[in-house]
Amino acid sequence: MTMLDIYCERAGAAGLLAEPINLITNAAFVIAAVFAARRLAAEPDLGLRNGWDLGLLILLLGAIGIGSALWHSVATGWAVLADVIPITLFLNLYLLSFGWRVLRLRPLALLGLWLGYQVLSIGLVAITGPELLNGSVGYLPALAFLGGFWWILRRRADPLAPTLLVACLLFIGSLTFRTLDMALCEVLPIGLHFLWHLLNALLLYLLLRGLIGAHRA
């Protein structure tokens, strides 16, 4: 079965441990999911009935780590799906949960928000191609929406605004490392992709922590 070599650390090598650092750092997503689960369990007002989306987001966060670990170990076509599907589901569900819990959008406005994200995501990749910025172009709409959410909350003087600002900065950093991974391969043979994992695990935990606490606002 052909292995897909698109990360600096692999650099043409074969085998399950060809990307040891990229593989191991996916544990950060699982750890982040555990801490998010503990945070959710500490909220007595959030149960299965009114916090199901938060619980599902936590499960998806753990699945991101598992799927990405599979991708960086076997690096085959089916592993791409194991990596991409949990990330896509998390982004879409978080968008809807944030619109509902924080922005307090009505159903039609929430649907419009979600459709707007789909149009921007699909349209941008269609125009530029999926390989632009070392494949990071597909994440730019998520960064744009996150920045927009921060701007809205800052204008409202919402206490969650600083968390979203930190999240935006972490996302910019992680996207930069992901984009430069192959470009700096000769200088740094282990690559920079592992920093994408570590920063994003922290980023997603902060976003979940803020969302979990939003019901008290």
PDB file of C-alpha atoms in Angstrom:
ATOM      1  CA  MET A   1       0.000   0.000   0.000  1.00  0.00           C
ATOM      2  CA  THR A   2       1.448   3.379  -1.065  1.00  0.00           C
ATOM      3  CA  MET A   3       2.371   5.794   1.703  1.00  0.00           C
ATOM      4  CA  LEU A   4       1.747   9.497   1.110  1.00  0.00           C
ATOM      5  CA  ASP A   5       4.861  11.535   1.811  1.00  0.00           C
ATOM      6  CA  ILE A   6       3.758  15.131   2.427  1.00  0.00           C
ATOM      7  CA  TYR A   7       5.449  16.000   5.726  1.00  0.00           C
ATOM      8  CA  CYS A   8       9.068  16.899   6.325  1.00  0.00           C
ATOM      9  CA  GLU A   9       9.636  14.413   9.141  1.00  0.00           C
ATOM     10  CA  ARG A  10       8.746  11.441   6.932  1.00  0.00           C
ATOM     11  CA  ALA A  11      11.082  12.603   4.142  1.00  0.00           C
ATOM     12  CA  GLY A  12      10.603   9.473   2.047  1.00  0.00           C
ATOM     13  CA  ALA A  13      10.949   7.019   4.917  1.00  0.00           C
ATOM     14  CA  ALA A  14       8.529   4.106   5.244  1.00  0.00           C
ATOM     15  CA  GLY A  15       7.065   2.376   8.273  1.00  0.00           C
ATOM     16  CA  LEU A  16       4.667   3.139  11.107  1.00  0.00           C
ATOM     17  CA  LEU A  17       7.292   5.138  13.009  1.00  0.00           C
ATOM     18  CA  ALA A  18       8.540   7.238  10.094  1.00  0.00           C
ATOM     19  CA  GLU A  19       7.045  10.338  11.778  1.00  0.00           C
ATOM     20  CA  PRO A  20       7.616   9.703  15.505  1.00  0.00           C
ATOM     21  CA  ILE A  21       7.301  13.323  16.662  1.00  0.00           C
ATOM     22  CA  ASN A  22       4.248  14.013  14.509  1.00  0.00           C
ATOM     23  CA  LEU A  23       2.752  10.778  15.823  1.00  0.00           C
ATOM     24  CA  ILE A  24       3.439  11.303  19.529  1.00  0.00           C
ATOM     25  CA  THR A  25       2.339  14.948  19.655  1.00  0.00           C
ATOM     26  CA  ASN A  26      -1.197  13.908  18.722  1.00  0.00           C
ATOM     27  CA  ALA A  27      -1.522  12.797  22.341  1.00  0.00           C
ATOM     28  CA  ALA A  28      -1.968  16.516  23.072  1.00  0.00           C
ATOM     29  CA  PHE A  29      -5.465  16.387  21.519  1.00  0.00           C
ATOM     30  CA  VAL A  30      -6.477  13.460  23.706  1.00  0.00           C
ATOM     31  CA  ILE A  31      -5.101  15.219  26.799  1.00  0.00           C
ATOM     32  CA  ALA A  32      -6.991  18.381  25.814  1.00  0.00           C
ATOM     33  CA  ALA A  33     -10.185  16.319  25.468  1.00  0.00           C
ATOM     34  CA  VAL A  34      -9.690  14.864  28.958  1.00  0.00           C
ATOM     35  CA  PHE A  35      -9.252  18.328  30.482  1.00  0.00           C
ATOM     36  CA  ALA A  36     -12.285  19.627  28.574  1.00  0.00           C
ATOM     37  CA  ALA A  37     -14.342  16.680  29.826  1.00  0.00           C
ATOM     38  CA  ARG A  38     -13.326  17.472  33.393  1.00  0.00           C
ATOM     39  CA  ARG A  39     -14.336  21.091  32.862  1.00  0.00           C
ATOM     40  CA  LEU A  40     -17.729  20.025  31.511  1.00  0.00           C
ATOM     41  CA  ALA A  41     -18.264  17.589  34.412  1.00  0.00           C
ATOM     42  CA  ALA A  42     -17.638  20.452  36.844  1.00  0.00           C
ATOM     43  CA  GLU A  43     -20.648  22.354  35.466  1.00  0.00           C
ATOM     44  CA  PRO A  44     -23.719  21.009  37.333  1.00  0.00           C
ATOM     45  CA  ASP A  45     -26.103  22.950  35.091  1.00  0.00           C
ATOM     46  CA  LEU A  46     -24.911  21.193  31.932  1.00  0.00           C
ATOM     47  CA  GLY A  47     -26.196  17.674  31.379  1.00  0.00           C
ATOM     48  CA  LEU A  48     -26.913  15.376  28.492  1.00  0.00           C
ATOM     49  CA  ARG A  49     -30.054  17.270  27.552  1.00  0.00           C
ATOM     50  CA  ASN A  50     -28.602  20.782  27.359  1.00  0.00           C
ATOM     51  CA  GLY A  51     -24.926  20.015  26.890  1.00  0.00           C
ATOM     52  CA  TRP A  52     -24.947  17.210  24.315  1.00  0.00           C
ATOM     53  CA  ASP A  53     -23.178  19.358  21.732  1.00  0.00           C
ATOM     54  CA  LEU A  54     -20.360  20.067  24.175  1.00  0.00           C
ATOM     55  CA  GLY A  55     -19.965  16.382  24.946  1.00  0.00           C
ATOM     56  CA  LEU A  56     -19.879  15.575  21.236  1.00  0.00           C
ATOM     57  CA  LEU A  57     -17.267  18.272  20.641  1.00  0.00           C
ATOM     58  CA  ILE A  58     -15.088  16.737  23.357  1.00  0.00           C
ATOM     59  CA  LEU A  59     -15.396  13.304  21.745  1.00  0.00           C
ATOM     60  CA  LEU A  60     -14.486  14.806  18.383  1.00  0.00           C
ATOM     61  CA  LEU A  61     -11.458  16.489  19.938  1.00  0.00           C
ATOM     62  CA  GLY A  62     -10.201  13.110  21.104  1.00  0.00           C
ATOM     63  CA  ALA A  63     -11.019  11.633  17.696  1.00  0.00           C
ATOM     64  CA  ILE A  64      -8.903  14.345  16.038  1.00  0.00           C
ATOM     65  CA  GLY A  65      -5.876  13.091  17.949  1.00  0.00           C
ATOM     66  CA  ILE A  66      -6.570   9.450  17.117  1.00  0.00           C
ATOM     67  CA  GLY A  67      -7.284  10.136  13.444  1.00  0.00           C
ATOM     68  CA  SER A  68      -4.224  12.313  13.041  1.00  0.00           C
ATOM     69  CA  ALA A  69      -2.060   9.685  14.759  1.00  0.00           C
ATOM     70  CA  LEU A  70      -3.299   7.107  12.253  1.00  0.00           C
ATOM     71  CA  TRP A  71      -2.536   9.462   9.388  1.00  0.00           C
ATOM     72  CA  HIS A  72       1.018  10.143  10.586  1.00  0.00           C
ATOM     73  CA  SER A  73       1.681   6.437  11.148  1.00  0.00           C
ATOM     74  CA  VAL A  74       0.242   4.588   8.148  1.00  0.00           C
ATOM     75  CA  ALA A  75      -0.004   7.654   5.825  1.00  0.00           C
ATOM     76  CA  THR A  76      -2.414   6.005   3.393  1.00  0.00           C
ATOM     77  CA  GLY A  77      -5.533   7.175   1.593  1.00  0.00           C
ATOM     78  CA  TRP A  78      -8.000   5.810   4.149  1.00  0.00           C
ATOM     79  CA  ALA A  79      -5.973   7.407   6.961  1.00  0.00           C
ATOM     80  CA  VAL A  80      -6.549  10.788   5.338  1.00  0.00           C
ATOM     81  CA  LEU A  81     -10.267  10.332   6.011  1.00  0.00           C
ATOM     82  CA  ALA A  82      -9.570   9.325   9.617  1.00  0.00           C
ATOM     83  CA  ASP A  83      -7.678  12.609   9.955  1.00  0.00           C
ATOM     84  CA  VAL A  84      -9.951  14.956   8.014  1.00  0.00           C
ATOM     85  CA  ILE A  85     -13.443  13.798   9.053  1.00  0.00           C
ATOM     86  CA  PRO A  86     -13.158  14.502  12.822  1.00  0.00           C
ATOM     87  CA  ILE A  87     -11.605  17.912  12.111  1.00  0.00           C
ATOM     88  CA  THR A  88     -14.372  18.836   9.667  1.00  0.00           C
ATOM     89  CA  LEU A  89     -17.110  17.690  12.034  1.00  0.00           C
ATOM     90  CA  PHE A  90     -15.541  19.581  14.941  1.00  0.00           C
ATOM     91  CA  LEU A  91     -15.266  22.838  12.976  1.00  0.00           C
ATOM     92  CA  ASN A  92     -18.861  22.672  11.792  1.00  0.00           C
ATOM     93  CA  LEU A  93     -20.343  21.691  15.145  1.00  0.00           C
ATOM     94  CA  TYR A  94     -18.314  24.322  16.994  1.00  0.00           C
ATOM     95  CA  LEU A  95     -19.528  26.962  14.548  1.00  0.00           C
ATOM     96  CA  LEU A  96     -23.148  26.020  15.235  1.00  0.00           C
ATOM     97  CA  SER A  97     -22.638  25.694  18.998  1.00  0.00           C
ATOM     98  CA  PHE A  98     -20.916  29.065  19.199  1.00  0.00           C
ATOM     99  CA  GLY A  99     -23.632  30.723  17.163  1.00  0.00           C
ATOM    100  CA  TRP A 100     -26.284  29.233  19.426  1.00  0.00           C
ATOM    101  CA  ARG A 101     -24.655  29.487  22.861  1.00  0.00           C
ATOM    102  CA  VAL A 102     -22.619  32.690  22.550  1.00  0.00           C
ATOM    103  CA  LEU A 103     -24.076  34.766  19.711  1.00  0.00           C
ATOM    104  CA  ARG A 104     -27.642  33.672  20.609  1.00  0.00           C
ATOM    105  CA  LEU A 105     -28.617  33.412  16.947  1.00  0.00           C
ATOM    106  CA  ARG A 106     -32.085  32.344  15.876  1.00  0.00           C
ATOM    107  CA  PRO A 107     -32.353  29.148  13.789  1.00  0.00           C
ATOM    108  CA  LEU A 108     -32.472  30.913  10.406  1.00  0.00           C
ATOM    109  CA  ALA A 109     -29.516  33.147  11.278  1.00  0.00           C
ATOM    110  CA  LEU A 110     -27.632  30.121  12.541  1.00  0.00           C
ATOM    111  CA  LEU A 111     -28.296  28.338   9.275  1.00  0.00           C
ATOM    112  CA  GLY A 112     -27.099  31.409   7.371  1.00  0.00           C
ATOM    113  CA  LEU A 113     -23.897  31.457   9.413  1.00  0.00           C
ATOM    114  CA  TRP A 114     -23.240  27.805   8.650  1.00  0.00           C
ATOM    115  CA  LEU A 115     -23.996  28.214   4.931  1.00  0.00           C
ATOM    116  CA  GLY A 116     -21.728  31.226   4.756  1.00  0.00           C
ATOM    117  CA  TYR A 117     -18.885  29.167   6.169  1.00  0.00           C
ATOM    118  CA  GLN A 118     -19.508  26.391   3.625  1.00  0.00           C
ATOM    119  CA  VAL A 119     -19.546  28.824   0.710  1.00  0.00           C
ATOM    120  CA  LEU A 120     -16.318  30.484   1.843  1.00  0.00           C
ATOM    121  CA  SER A 121     -14.564  27.181   2.535  1.00  0.00           C
ATOM    122  CA  ILE A 122     -15.555  25.454  -0.696  1.00  0.00           C
ATOM    123  CA  GLY A 123     -15.167  28.584  -2.806  1.00  0.00           C
ATOM    124  CA  LEU A 124     -11.697  29.457  -1.543  1.00  0.00           C
ATOM    125  CA  VAL A 125     -10.316  25.970  -2.150  1.00  0.00           C
ATOM    126  CA  ALA A 126     -11.980  25.866  -5.575  1.00  0.00           C
ATOM    127  CA  ILE A 127     -10.352  29.162  -6.571  1.00  0.00           C
ATOM    128  CA  THR A 128      -6.862  28.603  -5.144  1.00  0.00           C
ATOM    129  CA  GLY A 129      -6.570  24.814  -5.195  1.00  0.00           C
ATOM    130  CA  PRO A 130      -6.157  22.697  -2.057  1.00  0.00           C
ATOM    131  CA  GLU A 131      -2.334  22.670  -2.154  1.00  0.00           C
ATOM    132  CA  LEU A 132      -1.814  26.404  -1.644  1.00  0.00           C
ATOM    133  CA  LEU A 133       0.234  27.252   1.467  1.00  0.00           C
ATOM    134  CA  ASN A 134       1.279  23.613   1.802  1.00  0.00           C
ATOM    135  CA  GLY A 135      -2.379  22.582   2.091  1.00  0.00           C
ATOM    136  CA  SER A 136      -3.197  25.136   4.798  1.00  0.00           C
ATOM    137  CA  VAL A 137      -5.516  27.219   2.626  1.00  0.00           C
ATOM    138  CA  GLY A 138      -8.531  25.155   3.675  1.00  0.00           C
ATOM    139  CA  TYR A 139      -8.157  26.401   7.248  1.00  0.00           C
ATOM    140  CA  LEU A 140      -8.188  30.115   6.385  1.00  0.00           C
ATOM    141  CA  PRO A 141     -12.017  30.375   6.504  1.00  0.00           C
ATOM    142  CA  ALA A 142     -11.983  28.957  10.043  1.00  0.00           C
ATOM    143  CA  LEU A 143      -9.418  31.601  11.034  1.00  0.00           C
ATOM    144  CA  ALA A 144     -11.510  34.321   9.366  1.00  0.00           C
ATOM    145  CA  PHE A 145     -14.654  33.275  11.243  1.00  0.00           C
ATOM    146  CA  LEU A 146     -12.755  33.009  14.523  1.00  0.00           C
ATOM    147  CA  GLY A 147     -11.403  36.508  14.011  1.00  0.00           C
ATOM    148  CA  GLY A 148     -14.912  37.727  13.209  1.00  0.00           C
ATOM    149  CA  PHE A 149     -16.275  36.171  16.396  1.00  0.00           C
ATOM    150  CA  TRP A 150     -13.541  37.876  18.412  1.00  0.00           C
ATOM    151  CA  TRP A 151     -14.391  41.245  16.832  1.00  0.00           C
ATOM    152  CA  ILE A 152     -18.082  40.829  17.663  1.00  0.00           C
ATOM    153  CA  LEU A 153     -17.403  39.836  21.272  1.00  0.00           C
ATOM    154  CA  ARG A 154     -14.886  42.645  21.737  1.00  0.00           C
ATOM    155  CA  ARG A 155     -17.496  45.197  20.651  1.00  0.00           C
ATOM    156  CA  ARG A 156     -19.920  43.644  23.151  1.00  0.00           C
ATOM    157  CA  ALA A 157     -17.277  43.726  25.895  1.00  0.00           C
ATOM    158  CA  ASP A 158     -17.933  40.004  26.316  1.00  0.00           C
ATOM    159  CA  PRO A 159     -15.586  38.347  28.853  1.00  0.00           C
ATOM    160  CA  LEU A 160     -14.942  35.582  26.304  1.00  0.00           C
ATOM    161  CA  ALA A 161     -13.297  38.039  23.872  1.00  0.00           C
ATOM    162  CA  PRO A 162      -9.745  37.739  25.306  1.00  0.00           C
ATOM    163  CA  THR A 163      -9.910  33.950  24.999  1.00  0.00           C
ATOM    164  CA  LEU A 164     -10.845  34.250  21.334  1.00  0.00           C
ATOM    165  CA  LEU A 165      -8.011  36.698  20.754  1.00  0.00           C
ATOM    166  CA  VAL A 166      -5.523  34.206  22.204  1.00  0.00           C
ATOM    167  CA  ALA A 167      -7.146  31.498  20.074  1.00  0.00           C
ATOM    168  CA  CYS A 168      -6.682  33.618  16.934  1.00  0.00           C
ATOM    169  CA  LEU A 169      -3.006  34.171  17.718  1.00  0.00           C
ATOM    170  CA  LEU A 170      -2.474  30.459  18.382  1.00  0.00           C
ATOM    171  CA  PHE A 171      -4.203  29.623  15.113  1.00  0.00           C
ATOM    172  CA  ILE A 172      -2.047  32.067  13.163  1.00  0.00           C
ATOM    173  CA  GLY A 173       1.029  30.510  14.728  1.00  0.00           C
ATOM    174  CA  SER A 174      -0.034  26.925  14.065  1.00  0.00           C
ATOM    175  CA  LEU A 175      -0.959  27.700  10.444  1.00  0.00           C
ATOM    176  CA  THR A 176       2.426  29.341   9.955  1.00  0.00           C
ATOM    177  CA  PHE A 177       4.246  26.261  11.233  1.00  0.00           C
ATOM    178  CA  ARG A 178       2.093  23.955   9.113  1.00  0.00           C
ATOM    179  CA  THR A 179       2.730  26.041   6.011  1.00  0.00           C
ATOM    180  CA  LEU A 180       6.508  26.243   6.505  1.00  0.00           C
ATOM    181  CA  ASP A 181       6.967  22.548   7.353  1.00  0.00           C
ATOM    182  CA  MET A 182       8.190  21.362   3.938  1.00  0.00           C
ATOM    183  CA  ALA A 183       9.811  24.680   2.984  1.00  0.00           C
ATOM    184  CA  LEU A 184      12.253  24.477   5.910  1.00  0.00           C
ATOM    185  CA  CYS A 185      12.831  20.738   5.692  1.00  0.00           C
ATOM    186  CA  GLU A 186      16.478  21.021   4.698  1.00  0.00           C
ATOM    187  CA  VAL A 187      17.193  23.327   7.624  1.00  0.00           C
ATOM    188  CA  LEU A 188      15.083  21.463  10.188  1.00  0.00           C
ATOM    189  CA  PRO A 189      14.780  17.750   9.269  1.00  0.00           C
ATOM    190  CA  ILE A 190      12.177  17.006  11.955  1.00  0.00           C
ATOM    191  CA  GLY A 191       9.921  19.630  10.420  1.00  0.00           C
ATOM    192  CA  LEU A 192       7.500  22.039  12.080  1.00  0.00           C
ATOM    193  CA  HIS A 193       4.249  20.122  11.745  1.00  0.00           C
ATOM    194  CA  PHE A 194       4.386  18.838  15.316  1.00  0.00           C
ATOM    195  CA  LEU A 195       3.948  22.445  16.490  1.00  0.00           C
ATOM    196  CA  TRP A 196       0.689  22.530  14.519  1.00  0.00           C
ATOM    197  CA  HIS A 197      -0.497  19.675  16.737  1.00  0.00           C
ATOM    198  CA  LEU A 198       0.617  21.204  20.032  1.00  0.00           C
ATOM    199  CA  LEU A 199      -0.708  24.705  19.377  1.00  0.00           C
ATOM    200  CA  ASN A 200      -4.002  23.446  17.986  1.00  0.00           C
ATOM    201  CA  ALA A 201      -4.577  21.142  20.951  1.00  0.00           C
ATOM    202  CA  LEU A 202      -4.241  24.167  23.248  1.00  0.00           C
ATOM    203  CA  LEU A 203      -6.342  26.265  20.884  1.00  0.00           C
ATOM    204  CA  LEU A 204      -9.223  23.783  20.779  1.00  0.00           C
ATOM    205  CA  TYR A 205      -9.146  23.326  24.544  1.00  0.00           C
ATOM    206  CA  LEU A 206      -9.401  27.090  25.070  1.00  0.00           C
ATOM    207  CA  LEU A 207     -12.295  27.306  22.617  1.00  0.00           C
ATOM    208  CA  LEU A 208     -14.122  24.467  24.344  1.00  0.00           C
ATOM    209  CA  ARG A 209     -13.455  25.869  27.810  1.00  0.00           C
ATOM    210  CA  GLY A 210     -14.927  29.188  26.735  1.00  0.00           C
ATOM    211  CA  LEU A 211     -17.953  27.541  25.167  1.00  0.00           C
ATOM    212  CA  ILE A 212     -18.588  25.408  28.254  1.00  0.00           C
ATOM    213  CA  GLY A 213     -18.548  28.499  30.462  1.00  0.00           C
ATOM    214  CA  ALA A 214     -20.757  30.551  28.129  1.00  0.00           C
ATOM    215  CA  HIS A 215     -23.982  29.269  29.732  1.00  0.00           C
ATOM    216  CA  ARG A 216     -23.148  31.271  32.874  1.00  0.00           C
ATOM    217  CA  ALA A 217     -22.975  34.566  30.978  1.00  0.00           C
TER     218      ALA A 217
END
